[in-house]
């Protein structure tokens, strides 16, 4: 039985009759092949990857397992469509905190079409990609069984300022996200999730070492997915923190040159995370400048809304959508009308 | 007594009544302040650098010493003009081999004006900056006292393909550049110049470690100058191989983010140089594909010409200039008429 992935944070979602990925109960993730060359590019990349004997095992583990392609009923009701069959990265996760970080200040290849370059360049300039070397394409942070997840709108997440990114990366590994979204995250889980010999930073550094050397692939518009189980971290167990590379519709041949664009962005992300580990307490002073947080305005239910349109799904989670839908607790906000009863932000 | 620097390989030159830098006999280099904000930016950077106590000594040595600004007679006869007073990096050099490598796939800051961004982006795309993460802005390779230097045209150097850059970086440390420009450079000086604990690669790696950490400055359109005395290397002495950072008219505040653009390009250059050290003999096979060398076409005097206009100064050195001037040995070439009597390239 195929269903909509419960923990998707970025990309097209298979909801409201739209085309999006599906998962089954055996742990497979079905991603619709994009009809143009992006679909064939991604298949070609996975085939190349699975037959490339030059990629060391400790790097292979950062890629989802590839099971080929398969015709299945598309989520939009359009009938049988070819899908990539991949490992379901959220398989077995109960309440995963997830962050999708699109790496690189440039999401377009030099070889891309002029039209595509212009489109991407505009988005790179409007988002944090250009200044920071990456953008957060989406995320969810587990709060509690009752409150569910904090899930900022995707459009807002992509445009975070430097200080806001620091705040989000700290909040991602903090325990004080229960009752409201604290502007002074405690970073209580930083050493467990980001730190340690198997933590996120170690994995990012392994990936970095590979990118300093490999000249086979250039990854444009590719993301690093960061996942861990917060409840396990809170109780002192291993939270299974891991990174995975995803989205390979814009991978090009490296032709003897390293992927300096991806590597630069990766090093920038590494620097942000290193700073949290070396100075977990500094967040309190750094994030006190509230005027730097225009993209993280709290609405009155303790969540964050895109400043354009959004849907409130009733469980304290807000996501950006084309149309305004209010299915839940009577809260409706738009860019001109952000009300707050909790913390005085309006 | 001020004179034109004898070993300038890139940038505006103080020849033919043009405005350019001058040097004196005490080892100072006078760079005319550009009239717009570029001049004041560069002064501001040098002042910031000289008062920034956070830059470690082993990194400070990669910057030219700054002696303030001074009004001196400009080289174009326009009277007293403000100049930056810097250390003359070629001071004491007899016949230095020099390479000016502009670092970064992007030479423009996100904060720059739209007009400037468009101009730079065009040049980055047309040159090797975008694909390689750097471009060679100019170079000279010492051949012998009789033959002087091999000095390819600047426009040609900036557009080198991956294979051509590999060839030039190998030729830079080869001994077999005497009689003709060998397409199979022997890399005889690679271990002396690029390698070793004080060689170019070690210095680049020190710089890289700093760029992975520093979030104070973002260097756009800045170059690494690579210099050594080939004659010393040939006789087994220390060739004084060193790198220096130059050109700071487009330095911006880092604001808590690493310079991922510079770092990515630097890592790309490091990879090219590492490959020469780990496989100095591979050049012979790699550069045999002559069709990859469209920007390094030999003219009949064994030098390389820009494919647009050029001046042949009579000493075997060819440089790009606005107008066609033939002052020497009767060789005139343009894009449609590249003749060769030596090696059959036409």
GROMACS .gro file of C-alpha atoms in nm, chain A:
model
  346
    1UNK     CA    1   0.000   0.000   0.000
    2UNK     CA    2   0.155   0.328  -0.114
    3UNK     CA    3   0.114   0.640   0.094
    4UNK     CA    4   0.235   0.998   0.118
    5UNK     CA    5   0.568   1.019   0.306
    6UNK     CA    6   0.487   1.141   0.657
    7UNK     CA    7   0.812   1.335   0.702
    8UNK     CA    8   0.878   1.517   0.378
    9UNK     CA    9   1.014   1.868   0.439
   10UNK     CA   10   1.099   1.993   0.089
   11UNK     CA   11   1.009   1.936  -0.274
   12UNK     CA   12   0.673   1.862  -0.435
   13UNK     CA   13   0.430   1.682  -0.206
   14UNK     CA   14   0.176   1.422  -0.311
   15UNK     CA   15  -0.114   1.601  -0.145
   16UNK     CA   16  -0.436   1.750  -0.282
   17UNK     CA   17  -0.415   1.549  -0.602
   18UNK     CA   18  -0.066   1.670  -0.685
   19UNK     CA   19   0.223   1.469  -0.817
   20UNK     CA   20   0.476   1.378  -0.550
   21UNK     CA   21   0.672   1.091  -0.400
   22UNK     CA   22   0.515   0.792  -0.227
   23UNK     CA   23   0.645   0.530   0.015
   24UNK     CA   24   0.550   0.170   0.083
   25UNK     CA   25   0.569  -0.039   0.398
   26UNK     CA   26   0.880  -0.226   0.291
   27UNK     CA   27   1.096   0.088   0.314
   28UNK     CA   28   1.100   0.203  -0.045
   29UNK     CA   29   1.056   0.560  -0.163
   30UNK     CA   30   0.900   0.618  -0.507
   31UNK     CA   31   0.997   0.947  -0.667
   32UNK     CA   32   0.812   1.041  -0.988
   33UNK     CA   33   1.055   1.086  -1.276
   34UNK     CA   34   1.038   1.441  -1.396
   35UNK     CA   35   0.928   1.428  -1.758
   36UNK     CA   36   1.206   1.639  -1.903
   37UNK     CA   37   1.579   1.572  -1.894
   38UNK     CA   38   1.582   1.611  -1.517
   39UNK     CA   39   1.422   1.270  -1.477
   40UNK     CA   40   1.661   1.095  -1.712
   41UNK     CA   41   1.955   1.282  -1.557
   42UNK     CA   42   1.868   1.159  -1.211
   43UNK     CA   43   1.829   0.799  -1.330
   44UNK     CA   44   2.159   0.826  -1.517
   45UNK     CA   45   2.329   0.955  -1.205
   46UNK     CA   46   2.201   0.673  -0.985
   47UNK     CA   47   2.308   0.417  -1.244
   48UNK     CA   48   2.651   0.578  -1.271
   49UNK     CA   49   2.683   0.587  -0.894
   50UNK     CA   50   2.585   0.224  -0.847
   51UNK     CA   51   2.836   0.109  -1.109
   52UNK     CA   52   3.119   0.343  -1.008
   53UNK     CA   53   3.376   0.136  -0.824
   54UNK     CA   54   3.582   0.446  -0.743
   55UNK     CA   55   3.355   0.571  -0.467
   56UNK     CA   56   3.474   0.455  -0.125
   57UNK     CA   57   3.226   0.271   0.098
   58UNK     CA   58   3.228   0.538   0.367
   59UNK     CA   59   3.105   0.783   0.101
   60UNK     CA   60   2.857   0.546  -0.066
   61UNK     CA   61   2.664   0.533   0.260
   62UNK     CA   62   2.577   0.902   0.218
   63UNK     CA   63   2.367   0.822  -0.089
   64UNK     CA   64   2.023   0.658  -0.078
   65UNK     CA   65   2.019   0.299  -0.199
   66UNK     CA   66   1.892   0.278  -0.557
   67UNK     CA   67   1.652   0.001  -0.663
   68UNK     CA   68   1.598   0.099  -1.026
   69UNK     CA   69   1.286   0.248  -1.178
   70UNK     CA   70   0.931   0.121  -1.174
   71UNK     CA   71   0.594   0.209  -1.325
   72UNK     CA   72   0.345   0.281  -1.047
   73UNK     CA   73   0.019   0.470  -1.012
   74UNK     CA   74   0.110   0.837  -0.981
   75UNK     CA   75  -0.019   1.030  -0.680
   76UNK     CA   76  -0.205   1.279  -0.899
   77UNK     CA   77  -0.428   1.011  -1.047
   78UNK     CA   78  -0.271   1.039  -1.391
   79UNK     CA   79  -0.215   0.665  -1.413
   80UNK     CA   80   0.100   0.458  -1.439
   81UNK     CA   81   0.412   0.674  -1.439
   82UNK     CA   82   0.781   0.586  -1.413
   83UNK     CA   83   0.926   0.639  -1.065
   84UNK     CA   84   1.275   0.615  -0.921
   85UNK     CA   85   1.275   0.348  -0.651
   86UNK     CA   86   1.497   0.451  -0.362
   87UNK     CA   87   1.561   0.375   0.001
   88UNK     CA   88   1.304   0.549   0.224
   89UNK     CA   89   1.533   0.756   0.442
   90UNK     CA   90   1.264   0.812   0.707
   91UNK     CA   91   1.193   0.437   0.729
   92UNK     CA   92   1.185   0.327   1.091
   93UNK     CA   93   1.196   0.682   1.220
   94UNK     CA   94   0.929   0.769   1.476
   95UNK     CA   95   0.946   1.147   1.508
   96UNK     CA   96   1.251   1.252   1.312
   97UNK     CA   97   1.385   1.604   1.317
   98UNK     CA   98   1.483   1.671   0.957
   99UNK     CA   99   1.660   1.949   0.772
  100UNK     CA  100   1.701   1.971   0.393
  101UNK     CA  101   1.999   2.193   0.308
  102UNK     CA  102   2.053   2.273  -0.059
  103UNK     CA  103   2.428   2.310  -0.100
  104UNK     CA  104   2.612   2.560  -0.319
  105UNK     CA  105   2.591   2.934  -0.374
  106UNK     CA  106   2.510   2.851  -0.737
  107UNK     CA  107   2.238   2.600  -0.824
  108UNK     CA  108   2.308   2.604  -1.197
  109UNK     CA  109   2.577   2.443  -1.407
  110UNK     CA  110   2.781   2.648  -1.655
  111UNK     CA  111   2.641   2.419  -1.925
  112UNK     CA  112   2.275   2.490  -1.840
  113UNK     CA  113   2.045   2.684  -2.071
  114UNK     CA  114   2.032   3.062  -2.049
  115UNK     CA  115   1.669   3.051  -1.940
  116UNK     CA  116   1.740   2.803  -1.661
  117UNK     CA  117   2.046   2.998  -1.546
  118UNK     CA  118   1.846   3.318  -1.517
  119UNK     CA  119   1.572   3.145  -1.319
  120UNK     CA  120   1.819   2.985  -1.078
  121UNK     CA  121   2.036   3.293  -1.041
  122UNK     CA  122   1.732   3.495  -0.939
  123UNK     CA  123   1.641   3.238  -0.674
  124UNK     CA  124   2.000   3.207  -0.553
  125UNK     CA  125   2.018   3.583  -0.510
  126UNK     CA  126   1.683   3.608  -0.335
  127UNK     CA  127   1.757   3.320  -0.100
  128UNK     CA  128   2.048   3.261   0.135
  129UNK     CA  129   2.231   3.052  -0.128
  130UNK     CA  130   2.438   3.337  -0.262
  131UNK     CA  131   2.549   3.491   0.069
  132UNK     CA  132   2.579   3.171   0.274
  133UNK     CA  133   2.664   2.909   0.013
  134UNK     CA  134   2.354   2.705   0.100
  135UNK     CA  135   1.987   2.744   0.175
  136UNK     CA  136   1.758   2.552   0.405
  137UNK     CA  137   1.497   2.412   0.166
  138UNK     CA  138   1.279   2.285   0.447
  139UNK     CA  139   1.291   2.146   0.797
  140UNK     CA  140   1.091   2.002   1.079
  141UNK     CA  141   1.192   1.999   1.443
  142UNK     CA  142   1.016   1.763   1.679
  143UNK     CA  143   0.872   1.938   1.984
  144UNK     CA  144   0.664   1.681   2.172
  145UNK     CA  145   0.402   1.415   2.105
  146UNK     CA  146   0.128   1.664   2.181
  147UNK     CA  147   0.267   1.959   1.990
  148UNK     CA  148   0.407   1.765   1.697
  149UNK     CA  149   0.664   1.938   1.481
  150UNK     CA  150   0.782   2.292   1.429
  151UNK     CA  151   0.787   2.321   1.052
  152UNK     CA  152   0.856   2.665   0.911
  153UNK     CA  153   0.730   2.750   0.567
  154UNK     CA  154   0.968   2.654   0.291
  155UNK     CA  155   0.980   2.997   0.133
  156UNK     CA  156   1.068   3.157   0.465
  157UNK     CA  157   1.333   2.893   0.539
  158UNK     CA  158   1.512   2.957   0.212
  159UNK     CA  159   1.558   3.326   0.280
  160UNK     CA  160   1.698   3.312   0.630
  161UNK     CA  161   1.963   3.566   0.717
  162UNK     CA  162   2.295   3.462   0.868
  163UNK     CA  163   2.168   3.519   1.222
  164UNK     CA  164   1.846   3.333   1.149
  165UNK     CA  165   2.034   3.034   1.009
  166UNK     CA  166   2.245   3.029   1.324
  167UNK     CA  167   1.926   3.035   1.529
  168UNK     CA  168   1.764   2.752   1.333
  169UNK     CA  169   2.077   2.535   1.343
  170UNK     CA  170   2.085   2.583   1.722
  171UNK     CA  171   1.715   2.527   1.765
  172UNK     CA  172   1.750   2.204   1.566
  173UNK     CA  173   1.957   2.057   1.850
  174UNK     CA  174   1.786   2.222   2.147
  175UNK     CA  175   1.554   2.077   2.408
  176UNK     CA  176   1.367   2.396   2.493
  177UNK     CA  177   1.127   2.394   2.200
  178UNK     CA  178   0.831   2.263   2.396
  179UNK     CA  179   0.601   2.546   2.488
  180UNK     CA  180   0.709   2.823   2.263
  181UNK     CA  181   0.984   2.877   2.017
  182UNK     CA  182   1.252   3.003   2.242
  183UNK     CA  183   1.477   3.265   2.091
  184UNK     CA  184   1.748   3.137   2.322
  185UNK     CA  185   1.783   2.772   2.224
  186UNK     CA  186   1.980   2.575   2.482
  187UNK     CA  187   2.174   2.360   2.231
  188UNK     CA  188   2.137   2.078   2.485
  189UNK     CA  189   2.164   1.809   2.216
  190UNK     CA  190   2.446   1.970   2.015
  191UNK     CA  191   2.722   1.744   2.139
  192UNK     CA  192   2.506   1.432   2.091
  193UNK     CA  193   2.375   1.519   1.744
  194UNK     CA  194   2.636   1.743   1.582
  195UNK     CA  195   2.937   1.628   1.784
  196UNK     CA  196   3.115   1.301   1.847
  197UNK     CA  197   3.300   1.063   1.620
  198UNK     CA  198   2.981   0.955   1.442
  199UNK     CA  199   2.789   1.282   1.468
  200UNK     CA  200   2.678   1.517   1.192
  201UNK     CA  201   2.998   1.723   1.189
  202UNK     CA  202   3.217   1.414   1.151
  203UNK     CA  203   3.005   1.297   0.862
  204UNK     CA  204   3.017   1.638   0.695
  205UNK     CA  205   3.396   1.640   0.730
  206UNK     CA  206   3.419   1.297   0.566
  207UNK     CA  207   3.207   1.428   0.281
  208UNK     CA  208   3.425   1.739   0.258
  209UNK     CA  209   3.742   1.533   0.226
  210UNK     CA  210   3.584   1.345  -0.062
  211UNK     CA  211   3.476   1.667  -0.234
  212UNK     CA  212   3.829   1.805  -0.207
  213UNK     CA  213   3.942   1.516  -0.420
  214UNK     CA  214   3.665   1.385  -0.644
  215UNK     CA  215   3.644   1.527  -0.997
  216UNK     CA  216   3.382   1.289  -1.135
  217UNK     CA  217   3.058   1.466  -1.046
  218UNK     CA  218   2.939   1.824  -1.004
  219UNK     CA  219   2.625   1.841  -0.791
  220UNK     CA  220   2.403   2.139  -0.862
  221UNK     CA  221   2.085   2.196  -0.666
  222UNK     CA  222   2.159   1.888  -0.458
  223UNK     CA  223   2.069   1.870  -0.089
  224UNK     CA  224   2.212   1.729   0.228
  225UNK     CA  225   1.938   1.582   0.443
  226UNK     CA  226   2.016   1.588   0.815
  227UNK     CA  227   1.806   1.350   1.025
  228UNK     CA  228   1.794   1.239   1.388
  229UNK     CA  229   1.545   1.114   1.648
  230UNK     CA  230   1.515   1.385   1.907
  231UNK     CA  231   1.337   1.168   2.164
  232UNK     CA  232   1.630   0.927   2.166
  233UNK     CA  233   1.873   1.216   2.209
  234UNK     CA  234   1.666   1.354   2.498
  235UNK     CA  235   1.678   1.024   2.683
  236UNK     CA  236   2.052   0.991   2.626
  237UNK     CA  237   2.034   0.718   2.361
  238UNK     CA  238   2.203   0.728   2.023
  239UNK     CA  239   1.973   0.946   1.809
  240UNK     CA  240   2.095   0.793   1.482
  241UNK     CA  241   2.209   1.130   1.348
  242UNK     CA  242   2.294   1.097   0.981
  243UNK     CA  243   2.338   1.293   0.662
  244UNK     CA  244   2.226   1.181   0.317
  245UNK     CA  245   2.274   1.342  -0.021
  246UNK     CA  246   1.953   1.370  -0.223
  247UNK     CA  247   1.821   1.524  -0.547
  248UNK     CA  248   2.045   1.455  -0.844
  249UNK     CA  249   1.849   1.596  -1.136
  250UNK     CA  250   2.129   1.848  -1.199
  251UNK     CA  251   2.445   1.642  -1.162
  252UNK     CA  252   2.703   1.701  -1.434
  253UNK     CA  253   3.033   1.540  -1.525
  254UNK     CA  254   3.322   1.689  -1.330
  255UNK     CA  255   3.572   1.651  -1.617
  256UNK     CA  256   3.882   1.666  -1.403
  257UNK     CA  257   3.775   1.960  -1.185
  258UNK     CA  258   3.655   1.939  -0.825
  259UNK     CA  259   3.304   2.059  -0.745
  260UNK     CA  260   3.428   2.386  -0.596
  261UNK     CA  261   3.076   2.524  -0.579
  262UNK     CA  262   2.942   2.239  -0.364
  263UNK     CA  263   3.262   2.224  -0.160
  264UNK     CA  264   3.250   2.595  -0.076
  265UNK     CA  265   2.890   2.573   0.042
  266UNK     CA  266   2.963   2.258   0.239
  267UNK     CA  267   3.254   2.430   0.416
  268UNK     CA  268   3.023   2.718   0.503
  269UNK     CA  269   2.769   2.480   0.661
  270UNK     CA  270   3.051   2.304   0.845
  271UNK     CA  271   3.168   2.635   0.987
  272UNK     CA  272   2.820   2.717   1.120
  273UNK     CA  273   2.792   2.378   1.289
  274UNK     CA  274   3.147   2.389   1.425
  275UNK     CA  275   3.071   2.721   1.590
  276UNK     CA  276   2.775   2.571   1.773
  277UNK     CA  277   2.994   2.292   1.907
  278UNK     CA  278   3.276   2.519   2.014
  279UNK     CA  279   3.050   2.785   2.166
  280UNK     CA  280   2.707   2.636   2.243
  281UNK     CA  281   2.629   2.914   2.489
  282UNK     CA  282   2.694   3.200   2.254
  283UNK     CA  283   2.355   3.163   2.093
  284UNK     CA  284   2.195   3.356   2.376
  285UNK     CA  285   2.371   3.677   2.297
  286UNK     CA  286   2.388   3.634   1.922
  287UNK     CA  287   2.019   3.584   1.864
  288UNK     CA  288   1.905   3.859   2.093
  289UNK     CA  289   1.899   4.102   1.803
  290UNK     CA  290   1.540   4.036   1.710
  291UNK     CA  291   1.544   4.269   1.415
  292UNK     CA  292   1.766   4.019   1.238
  293UNK     CA  293   1.488   3.764   1.240
  294UNK     CA  294   1.238   3.898   0.995
  295UNK     CA  295   1.185   3.556   0.839
  296UNK     CA  296   1.117   3.382   1.168
  297UNK     CA  297   0.821   3.582   1.292
  298UNK     CA  298   0.615   3.381   1.537
  299UNK     CA  299   0.246   3.358   1.475
  300UNK     CA  300   0.020   3.317   1.773
  301UNK     CA  301   0.030   2.938   1.773
  302UNK     CA  302   0.401   2.925   1.821
  303UNK     CA  303   0.486   2.833   1.467
  304UNK     CA  304   0.628   3.016   1.174
  305UNK     CA  305   0.445   3.106   0.859
  306UNK     CA  306   0.561   3.200   0.515
  307UNK     CA  307   0.482   3.561   0.463
  308UNK     CA  308   0.277   3.484   0.156
  309UNK     CA  309   0.012   3.215   0.157
  310UNK     CA  310   0.000   2.922   0.391
  311UNK     CA  311  -0.206   2.637   0.516
  312UNK     CA  312  -0.256   2.567   0.880
  313UNK     CA  313  -0.311   2.198   0.911
  314UNK     CA  314  -0.444   2.212   1.264
  315UNK     CA  315  -0.160   2.034   1.436
  316UNK     CA  316   0.058   2.331   1.501
  317UNK     CA  317   0.243   2.284   1.175
  318UNK     CA  318   0.241   2.553   0.911
  319UNK     CA  319   0.346   2.497   0.553
  320UNK     CA  320   0.346   2.711   0.244
  321UNK     CA  321   0.090   2.626  -0.021
  322UNK     CA  322  -0.061   2.792  -0.321
  323UNK     CA  323  -0.392   2.869  -0.156
  324UNK     CA  324  -0.499   2.985   0.183
  325UNK     CA  325  -0.658   2.694   0.363
  326UNK     CA  326  -0.757   2.702   0.724
  327UNK     CA  327  -0.848   2.357   0.841
  328UNK     CA  328  -0.777   2.388   1.206
  329UNK     CA  329  -0.776   2.622   1.494
  330UNK     CA  330  -0.911   2.934   1.337
  331UNK     CA  331  -0.578   3.104   1.282
  332UNK     CA  332  -0.536   3.275   0.949
  333UNK     CA  333  -0.251   3.505   0.871
  334UNK     CA  334  -0.103   3.665   0.568
  335UNK     CA  335   0.179   3.903   0.507
  336UNK     CA  336  -0.018   4.207   0.616
  337UNK     CA  337  -0.196   4.050   0.906
  338UNK     CA  338   0.028   3.853   1.137
  339UNK     CA  339  -0.143   3.852   1.473
  340UNK     CA  340  -0.013   3.719   1.798
  341UNK     CA  341  -0.175   3.669   2.132
  342UNK     CA  342   0.116   3.488   2.291
  343UNK     CA  343   0.424   3.695   2.252
  344UNK     CA  344   0.314   4.032   2.128
  345UNK     CA  345   0.457   3.996   1.780
  346UNK     CA  346   0.226   4.145   1.522
   0.00000   0.00000   0.00000
